[in-house]
Short mmCIF file of N, CA, C and O in Angstrom, two decimals:
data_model
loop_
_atom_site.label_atom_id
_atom_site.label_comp_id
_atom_site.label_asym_id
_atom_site.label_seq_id
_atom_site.Cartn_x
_atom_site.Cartn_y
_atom_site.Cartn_z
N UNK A 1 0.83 -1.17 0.00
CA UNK A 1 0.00 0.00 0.00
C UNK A 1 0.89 1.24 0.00
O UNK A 1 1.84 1.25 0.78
N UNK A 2 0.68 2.31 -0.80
CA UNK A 2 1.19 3.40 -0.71
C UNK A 2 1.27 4.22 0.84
O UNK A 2 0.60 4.05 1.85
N UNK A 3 2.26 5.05 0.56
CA UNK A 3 1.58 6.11 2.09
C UNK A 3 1.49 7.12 1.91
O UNK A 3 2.51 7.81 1.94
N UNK A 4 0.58 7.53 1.71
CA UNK A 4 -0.16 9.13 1.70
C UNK A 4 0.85 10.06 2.56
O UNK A 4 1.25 10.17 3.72
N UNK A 5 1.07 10.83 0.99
CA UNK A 5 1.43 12.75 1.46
C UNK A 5 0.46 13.76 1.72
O UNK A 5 -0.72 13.57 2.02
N UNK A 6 1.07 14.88 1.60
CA UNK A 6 0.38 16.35 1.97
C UNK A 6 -0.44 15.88 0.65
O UNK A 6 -1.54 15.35 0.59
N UNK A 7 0.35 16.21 -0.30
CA UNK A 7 -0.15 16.06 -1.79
C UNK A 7 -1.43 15.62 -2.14
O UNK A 7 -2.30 16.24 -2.75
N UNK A 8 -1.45 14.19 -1.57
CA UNK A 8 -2.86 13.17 -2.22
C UNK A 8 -3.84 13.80 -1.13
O UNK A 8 -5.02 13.92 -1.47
N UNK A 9 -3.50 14.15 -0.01
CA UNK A 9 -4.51 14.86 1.10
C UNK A 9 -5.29 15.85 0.19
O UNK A 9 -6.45 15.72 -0.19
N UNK A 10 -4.39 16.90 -0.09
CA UNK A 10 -4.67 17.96 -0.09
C UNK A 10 -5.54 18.08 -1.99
O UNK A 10 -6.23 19.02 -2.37
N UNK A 11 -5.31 17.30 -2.50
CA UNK A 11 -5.80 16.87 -4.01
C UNK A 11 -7.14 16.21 -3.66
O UNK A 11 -8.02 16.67 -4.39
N UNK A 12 -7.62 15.20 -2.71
CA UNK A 12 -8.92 14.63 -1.86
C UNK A 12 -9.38 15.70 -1.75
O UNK A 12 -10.18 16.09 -2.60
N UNK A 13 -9.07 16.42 -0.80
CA UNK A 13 -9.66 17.53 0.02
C UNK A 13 -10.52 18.37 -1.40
O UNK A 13 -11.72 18.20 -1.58
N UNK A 14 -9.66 19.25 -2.31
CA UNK A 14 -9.99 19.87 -3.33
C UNK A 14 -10.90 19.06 -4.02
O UNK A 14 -11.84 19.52 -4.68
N UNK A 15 -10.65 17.80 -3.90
CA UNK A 15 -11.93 17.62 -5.29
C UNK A 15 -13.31 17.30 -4.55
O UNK A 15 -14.39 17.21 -5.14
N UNK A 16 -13.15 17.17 -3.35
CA UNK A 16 -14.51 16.91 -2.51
C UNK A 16 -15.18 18.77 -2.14
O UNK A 16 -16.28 19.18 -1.77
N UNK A 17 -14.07 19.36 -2.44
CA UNK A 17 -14.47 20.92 -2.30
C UNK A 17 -15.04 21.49 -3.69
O UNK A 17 -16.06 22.15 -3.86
N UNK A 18 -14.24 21.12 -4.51
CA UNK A 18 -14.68 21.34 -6.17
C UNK A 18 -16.20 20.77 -6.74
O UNK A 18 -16.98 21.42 -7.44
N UNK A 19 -16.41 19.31 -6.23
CA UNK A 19 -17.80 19.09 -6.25
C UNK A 19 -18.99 19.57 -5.37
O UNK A 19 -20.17 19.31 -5.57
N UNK A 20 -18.45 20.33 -4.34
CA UNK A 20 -19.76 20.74 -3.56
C UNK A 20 -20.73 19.69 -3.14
O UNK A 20 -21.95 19.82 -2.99
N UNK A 21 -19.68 18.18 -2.91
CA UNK A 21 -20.61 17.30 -1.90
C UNK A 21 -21.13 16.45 -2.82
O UNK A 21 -21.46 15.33 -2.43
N UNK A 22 -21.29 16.80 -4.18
CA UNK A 22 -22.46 15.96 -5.20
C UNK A 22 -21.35 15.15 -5.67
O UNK A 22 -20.19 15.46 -5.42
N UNK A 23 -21.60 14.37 -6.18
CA UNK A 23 -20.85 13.15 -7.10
C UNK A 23 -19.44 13.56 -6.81
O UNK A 23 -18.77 14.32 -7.50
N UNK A 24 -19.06 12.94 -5.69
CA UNK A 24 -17.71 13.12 -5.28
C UNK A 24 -17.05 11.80 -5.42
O UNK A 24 -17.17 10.76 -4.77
N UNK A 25 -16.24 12.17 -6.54
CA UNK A 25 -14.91 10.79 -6.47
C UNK A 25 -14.63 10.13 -5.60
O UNK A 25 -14.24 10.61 -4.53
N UNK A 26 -14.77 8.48 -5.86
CA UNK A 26 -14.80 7.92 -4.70
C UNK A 26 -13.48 8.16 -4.27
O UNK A 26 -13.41 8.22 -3.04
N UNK A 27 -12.34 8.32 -4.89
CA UNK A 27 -10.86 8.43 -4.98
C UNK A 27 -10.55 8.80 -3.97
O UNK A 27 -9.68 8.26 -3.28
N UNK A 28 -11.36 10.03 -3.58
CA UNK A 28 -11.02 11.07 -2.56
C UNK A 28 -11.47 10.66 -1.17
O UNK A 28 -10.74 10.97 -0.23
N UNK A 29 -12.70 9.92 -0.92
CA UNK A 29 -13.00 9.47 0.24
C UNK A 29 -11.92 7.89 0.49
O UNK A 29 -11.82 7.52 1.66
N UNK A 30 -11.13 7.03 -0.66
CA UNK A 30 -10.11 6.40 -0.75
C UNK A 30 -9.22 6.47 0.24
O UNK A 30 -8.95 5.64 1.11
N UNK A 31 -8.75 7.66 -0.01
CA UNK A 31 -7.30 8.50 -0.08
C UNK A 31 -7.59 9.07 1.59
O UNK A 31 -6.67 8.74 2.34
N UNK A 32 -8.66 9.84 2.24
CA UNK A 32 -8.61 9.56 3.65
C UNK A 32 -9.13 7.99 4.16
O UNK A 32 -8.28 7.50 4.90
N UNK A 33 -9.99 7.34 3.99
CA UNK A 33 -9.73 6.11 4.15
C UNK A 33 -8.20 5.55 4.83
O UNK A 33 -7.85 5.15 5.94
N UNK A 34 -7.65 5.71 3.76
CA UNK A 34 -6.10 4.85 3.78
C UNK A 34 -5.41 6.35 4.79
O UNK A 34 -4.35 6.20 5.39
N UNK A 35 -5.93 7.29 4.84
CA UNK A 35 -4.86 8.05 5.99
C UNK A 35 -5.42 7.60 7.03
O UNK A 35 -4.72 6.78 7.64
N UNK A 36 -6.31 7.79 7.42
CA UNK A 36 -7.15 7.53 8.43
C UNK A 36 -6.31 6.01 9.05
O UNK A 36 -5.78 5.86 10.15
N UNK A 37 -6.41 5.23 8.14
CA UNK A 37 -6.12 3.56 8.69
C UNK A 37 -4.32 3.98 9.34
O UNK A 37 -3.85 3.59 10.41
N UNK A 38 -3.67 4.78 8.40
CA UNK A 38 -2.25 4.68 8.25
C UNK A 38 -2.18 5.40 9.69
O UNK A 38 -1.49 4.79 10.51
N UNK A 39 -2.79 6.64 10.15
CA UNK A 39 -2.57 7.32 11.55
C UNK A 39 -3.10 6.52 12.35
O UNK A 39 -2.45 6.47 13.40
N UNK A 40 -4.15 5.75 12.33
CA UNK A 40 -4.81 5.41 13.88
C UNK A 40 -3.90 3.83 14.05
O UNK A 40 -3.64 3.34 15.15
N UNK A 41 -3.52 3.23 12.80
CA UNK A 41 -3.32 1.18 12.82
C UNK A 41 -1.89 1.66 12.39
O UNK A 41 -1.71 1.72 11.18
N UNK A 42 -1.09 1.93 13.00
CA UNK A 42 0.55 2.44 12.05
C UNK A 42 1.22 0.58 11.96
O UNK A 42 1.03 -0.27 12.83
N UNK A 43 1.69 0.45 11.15
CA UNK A 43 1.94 -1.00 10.57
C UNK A 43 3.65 -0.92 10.71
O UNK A 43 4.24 -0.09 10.02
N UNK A 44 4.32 -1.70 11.52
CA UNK A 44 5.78 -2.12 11.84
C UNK A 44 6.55 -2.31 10.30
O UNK A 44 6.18 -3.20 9.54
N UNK A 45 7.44 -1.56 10.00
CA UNK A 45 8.21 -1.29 8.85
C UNK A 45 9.12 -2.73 8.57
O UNK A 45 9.57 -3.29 9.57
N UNK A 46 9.36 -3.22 7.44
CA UNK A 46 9.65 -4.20 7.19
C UNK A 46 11.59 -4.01 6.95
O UNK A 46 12.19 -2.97 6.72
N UNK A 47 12.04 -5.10 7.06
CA UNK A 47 13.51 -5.13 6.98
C UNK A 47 14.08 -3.86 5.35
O UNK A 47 14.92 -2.96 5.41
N UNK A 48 13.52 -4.14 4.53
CA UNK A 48 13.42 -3.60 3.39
C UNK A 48 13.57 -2.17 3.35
O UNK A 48 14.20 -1.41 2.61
N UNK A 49 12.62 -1.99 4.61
CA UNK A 49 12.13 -0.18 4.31
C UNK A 49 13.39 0.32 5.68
O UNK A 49 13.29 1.54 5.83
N UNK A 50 14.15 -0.12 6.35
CA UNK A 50 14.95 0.58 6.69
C UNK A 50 16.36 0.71 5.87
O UNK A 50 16.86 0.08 4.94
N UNK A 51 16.84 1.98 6.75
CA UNK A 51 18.19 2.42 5.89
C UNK A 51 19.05 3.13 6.95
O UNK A 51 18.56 3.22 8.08
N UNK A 52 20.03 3.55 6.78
CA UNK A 52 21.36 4.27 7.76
C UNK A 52 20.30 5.37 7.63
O UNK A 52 19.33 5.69 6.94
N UNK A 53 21.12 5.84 8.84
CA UNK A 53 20.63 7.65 8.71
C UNK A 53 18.71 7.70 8.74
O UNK A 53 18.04 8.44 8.01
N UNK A 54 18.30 7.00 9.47
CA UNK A 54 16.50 6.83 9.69
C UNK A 54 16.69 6.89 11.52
O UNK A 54 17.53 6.65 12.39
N UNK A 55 15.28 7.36 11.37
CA UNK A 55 14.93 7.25 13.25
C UNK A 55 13.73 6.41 12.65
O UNK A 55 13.11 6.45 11.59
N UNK A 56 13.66 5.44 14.07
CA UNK A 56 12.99 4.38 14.21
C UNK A 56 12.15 4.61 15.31
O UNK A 56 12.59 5.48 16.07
N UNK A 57 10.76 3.98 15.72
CA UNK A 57 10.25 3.51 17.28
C UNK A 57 10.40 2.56 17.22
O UNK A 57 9.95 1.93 16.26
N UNK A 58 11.40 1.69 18.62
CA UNK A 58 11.86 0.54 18.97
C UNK A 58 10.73 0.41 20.19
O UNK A 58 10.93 0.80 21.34
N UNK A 59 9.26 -0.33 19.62
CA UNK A 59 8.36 -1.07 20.75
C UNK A 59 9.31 -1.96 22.00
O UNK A 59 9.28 -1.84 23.22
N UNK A 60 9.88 -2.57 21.41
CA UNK A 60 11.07 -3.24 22.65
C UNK A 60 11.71 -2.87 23.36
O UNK A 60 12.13 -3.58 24.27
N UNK A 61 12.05 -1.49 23.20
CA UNK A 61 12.93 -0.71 24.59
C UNK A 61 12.46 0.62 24.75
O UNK A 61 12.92 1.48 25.50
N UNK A 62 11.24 0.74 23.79
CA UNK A 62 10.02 1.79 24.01
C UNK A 62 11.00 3.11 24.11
O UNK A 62 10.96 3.85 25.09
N UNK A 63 11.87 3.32 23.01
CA UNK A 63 12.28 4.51 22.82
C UNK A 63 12.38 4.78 21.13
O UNK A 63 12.10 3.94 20.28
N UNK A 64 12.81 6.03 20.90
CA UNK A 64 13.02 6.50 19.81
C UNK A 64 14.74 6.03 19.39
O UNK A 64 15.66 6.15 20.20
N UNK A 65 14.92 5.47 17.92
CA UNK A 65 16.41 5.20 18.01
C UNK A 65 17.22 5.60 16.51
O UNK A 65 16.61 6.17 15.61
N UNK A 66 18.32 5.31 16.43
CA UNK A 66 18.25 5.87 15.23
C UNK A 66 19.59 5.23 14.40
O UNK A 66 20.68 5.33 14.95
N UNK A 67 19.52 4.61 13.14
CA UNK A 67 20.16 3.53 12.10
C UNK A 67 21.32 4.05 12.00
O UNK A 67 21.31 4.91 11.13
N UNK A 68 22.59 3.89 12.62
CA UNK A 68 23.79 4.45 12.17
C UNK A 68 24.35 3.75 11.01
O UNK A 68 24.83 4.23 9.99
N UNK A 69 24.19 2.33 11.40
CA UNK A 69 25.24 1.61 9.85
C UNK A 69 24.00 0.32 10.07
O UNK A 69 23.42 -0.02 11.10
N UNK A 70 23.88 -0.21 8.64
CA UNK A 70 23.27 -1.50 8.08
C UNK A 70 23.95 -2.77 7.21
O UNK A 70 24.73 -2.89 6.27
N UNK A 71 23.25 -3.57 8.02
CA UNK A 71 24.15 -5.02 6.78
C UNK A 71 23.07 -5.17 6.36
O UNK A 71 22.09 -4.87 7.05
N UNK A 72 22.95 -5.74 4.99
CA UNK A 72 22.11 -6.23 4.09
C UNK A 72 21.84 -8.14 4.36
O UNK A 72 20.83 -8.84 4.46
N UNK A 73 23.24 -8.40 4.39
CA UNK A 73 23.76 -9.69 4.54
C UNK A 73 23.02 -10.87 5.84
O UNK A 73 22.64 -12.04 5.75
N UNK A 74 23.04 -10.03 6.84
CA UNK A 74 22.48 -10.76 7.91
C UNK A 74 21.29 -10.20 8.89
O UNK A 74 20.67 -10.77 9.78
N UNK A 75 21.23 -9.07 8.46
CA UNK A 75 20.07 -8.29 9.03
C UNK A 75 20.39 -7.80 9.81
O UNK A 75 19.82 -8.19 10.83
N UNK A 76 21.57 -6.53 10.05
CA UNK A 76 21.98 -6.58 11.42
C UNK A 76 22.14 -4.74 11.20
O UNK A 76 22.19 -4.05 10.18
N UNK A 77 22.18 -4.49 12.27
CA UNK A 77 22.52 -2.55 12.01
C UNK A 77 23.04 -1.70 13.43
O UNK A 77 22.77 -2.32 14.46
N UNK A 78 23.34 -1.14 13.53
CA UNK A 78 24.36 0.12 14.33
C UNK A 78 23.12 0.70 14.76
O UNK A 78 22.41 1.28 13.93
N UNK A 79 22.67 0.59 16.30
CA UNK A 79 21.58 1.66 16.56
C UNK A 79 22.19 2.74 17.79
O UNK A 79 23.19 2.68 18.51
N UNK A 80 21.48 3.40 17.71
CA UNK A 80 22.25 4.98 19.20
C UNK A 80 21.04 5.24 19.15
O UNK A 80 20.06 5.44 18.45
N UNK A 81 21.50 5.17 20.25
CA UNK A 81 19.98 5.58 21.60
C UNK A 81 20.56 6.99 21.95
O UNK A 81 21.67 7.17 22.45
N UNK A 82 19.80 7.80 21.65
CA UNK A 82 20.22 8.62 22.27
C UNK A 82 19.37 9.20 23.92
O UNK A 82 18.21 8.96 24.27
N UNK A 83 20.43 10.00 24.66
CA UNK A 83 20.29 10.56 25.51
C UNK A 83 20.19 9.19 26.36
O UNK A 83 19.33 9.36 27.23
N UNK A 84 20.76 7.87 26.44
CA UNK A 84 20.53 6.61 27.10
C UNK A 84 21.57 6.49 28.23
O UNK A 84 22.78 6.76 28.19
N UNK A 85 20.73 5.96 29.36
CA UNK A 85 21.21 5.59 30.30
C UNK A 85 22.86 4.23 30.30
O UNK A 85 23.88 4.08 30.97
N UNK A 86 22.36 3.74 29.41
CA UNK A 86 23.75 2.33 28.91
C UNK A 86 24.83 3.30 29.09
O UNK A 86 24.71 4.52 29.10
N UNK A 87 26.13 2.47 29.28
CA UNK A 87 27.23 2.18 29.10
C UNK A 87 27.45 3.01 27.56
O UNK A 87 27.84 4.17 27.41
N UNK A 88 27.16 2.23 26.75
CA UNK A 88 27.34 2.40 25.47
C UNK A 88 26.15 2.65 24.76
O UNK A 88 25.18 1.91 24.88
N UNK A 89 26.15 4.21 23.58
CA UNK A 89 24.99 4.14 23.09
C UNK A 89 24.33 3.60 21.93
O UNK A 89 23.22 3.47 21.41
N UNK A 90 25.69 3.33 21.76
CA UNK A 90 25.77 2.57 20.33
C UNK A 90 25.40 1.00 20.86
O UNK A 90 25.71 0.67 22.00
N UNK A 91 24.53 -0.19 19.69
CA UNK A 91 24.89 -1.34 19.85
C UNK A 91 24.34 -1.73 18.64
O UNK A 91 23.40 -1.14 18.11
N UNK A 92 24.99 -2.88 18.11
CA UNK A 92 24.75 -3.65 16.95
C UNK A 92 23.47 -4.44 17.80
O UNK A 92 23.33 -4.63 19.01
N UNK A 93 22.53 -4.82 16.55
CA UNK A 93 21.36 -5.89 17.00
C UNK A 93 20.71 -6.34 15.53
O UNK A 93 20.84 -5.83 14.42
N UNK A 94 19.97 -7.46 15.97
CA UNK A 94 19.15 -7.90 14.82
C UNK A 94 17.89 -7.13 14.57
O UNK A 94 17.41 -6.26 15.30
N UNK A 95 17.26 -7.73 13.09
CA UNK A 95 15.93 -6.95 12.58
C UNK A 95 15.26 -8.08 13.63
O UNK A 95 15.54 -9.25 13.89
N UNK A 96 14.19 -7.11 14.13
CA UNK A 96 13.08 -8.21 14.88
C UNK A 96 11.89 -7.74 13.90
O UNK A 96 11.75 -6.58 13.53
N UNK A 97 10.98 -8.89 13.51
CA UNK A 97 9.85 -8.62 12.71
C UNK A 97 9.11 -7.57 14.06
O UNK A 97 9.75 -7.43 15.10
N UNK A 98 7.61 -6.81 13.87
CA UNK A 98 7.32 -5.92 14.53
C UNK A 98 7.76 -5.14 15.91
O UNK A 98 7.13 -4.89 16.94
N UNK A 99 9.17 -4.84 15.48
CA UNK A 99 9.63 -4.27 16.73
C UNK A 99 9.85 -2.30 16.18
O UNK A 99 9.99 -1.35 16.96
N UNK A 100 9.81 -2.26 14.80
CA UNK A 100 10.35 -1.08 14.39
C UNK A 100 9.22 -0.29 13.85
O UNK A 100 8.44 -1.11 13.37
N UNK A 101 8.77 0.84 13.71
CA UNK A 101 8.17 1.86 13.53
C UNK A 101 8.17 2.92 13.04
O UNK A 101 8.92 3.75 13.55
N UNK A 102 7.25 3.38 11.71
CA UNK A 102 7.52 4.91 11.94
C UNK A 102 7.45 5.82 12.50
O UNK A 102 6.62 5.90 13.40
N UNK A 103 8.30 6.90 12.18
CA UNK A 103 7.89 8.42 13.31
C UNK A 103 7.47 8.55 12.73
O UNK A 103 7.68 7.78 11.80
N UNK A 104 6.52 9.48 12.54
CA UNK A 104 5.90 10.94 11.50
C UNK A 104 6.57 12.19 12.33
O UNK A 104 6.48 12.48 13.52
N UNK A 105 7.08 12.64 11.56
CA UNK A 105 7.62 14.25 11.89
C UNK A 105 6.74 15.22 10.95
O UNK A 105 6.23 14.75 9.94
N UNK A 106 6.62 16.27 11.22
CA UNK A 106 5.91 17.24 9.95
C UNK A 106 7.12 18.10 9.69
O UNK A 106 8.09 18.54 10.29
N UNK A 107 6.67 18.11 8.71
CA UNK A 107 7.61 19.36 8.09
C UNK A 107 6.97 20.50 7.97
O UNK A 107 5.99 20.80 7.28
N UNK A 108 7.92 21.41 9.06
CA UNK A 108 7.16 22.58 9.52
C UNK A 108 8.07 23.75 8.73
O UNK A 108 9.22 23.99 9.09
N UNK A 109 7.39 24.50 7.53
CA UNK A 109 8.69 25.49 6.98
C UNK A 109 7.85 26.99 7.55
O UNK A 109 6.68 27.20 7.87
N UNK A 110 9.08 27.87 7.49
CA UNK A 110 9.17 28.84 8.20
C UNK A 110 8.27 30.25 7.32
O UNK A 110 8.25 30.51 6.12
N UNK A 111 7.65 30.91 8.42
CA UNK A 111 7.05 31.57 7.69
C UNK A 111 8.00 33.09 7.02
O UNK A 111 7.45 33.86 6.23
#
């Protein structure tokens, strides 16, 4: 499934505004549909969709973390915790199937 931007929001929004309610594309009631599901049911990111240089939610140590280095090879990656109580903030670990998450950040530009 895709994941909805500002873009497809804001293209929904307009054409349900452009029709004035009457014969409104189903497209558009679609397109929140699938936001709607994507904000309230957020779905654990697959080995695939991570990369270096990403922040993650780690359900398993219920913090925010973030991909310093990745192997392809064995599934394995460089995470830093930051601001963490450990020894070390760095630690290598495995992909666990639903342990990883997206953030949503907005992109807030300046007025």
């Amino acid at each position: 499934m895709k994941i909805i931007n500002k873009d497809d929001c804001l293209q929904s929004l307009n054409n349900i505004k452009m029709y004035g309610g009457i014969n409104i594309p189903l497209s558009a009631f679609d397109t929140f549909d699938r936001l709607i599901e994507e904000h309230f049911s957020p779905q654990s990111l697959k080995f695939e969709e991570l990369h270096e240089n990403m922040w993650v939610y780690d359900v398993k140590n219920k913090c925010c973390i973030y991909i310093e280095e990745f192997t392809v090879d064995n599934q394995m990656m460089i995470i830093r915790y930051p601001m963490s109580n450990r020894d070390s903030n760095c630690e290598w670990c495995n992909f666990e199937e639903n342990r990883y998450y997206p953030i949503q950040i907005p992109i807030i530009k300046e007025q």
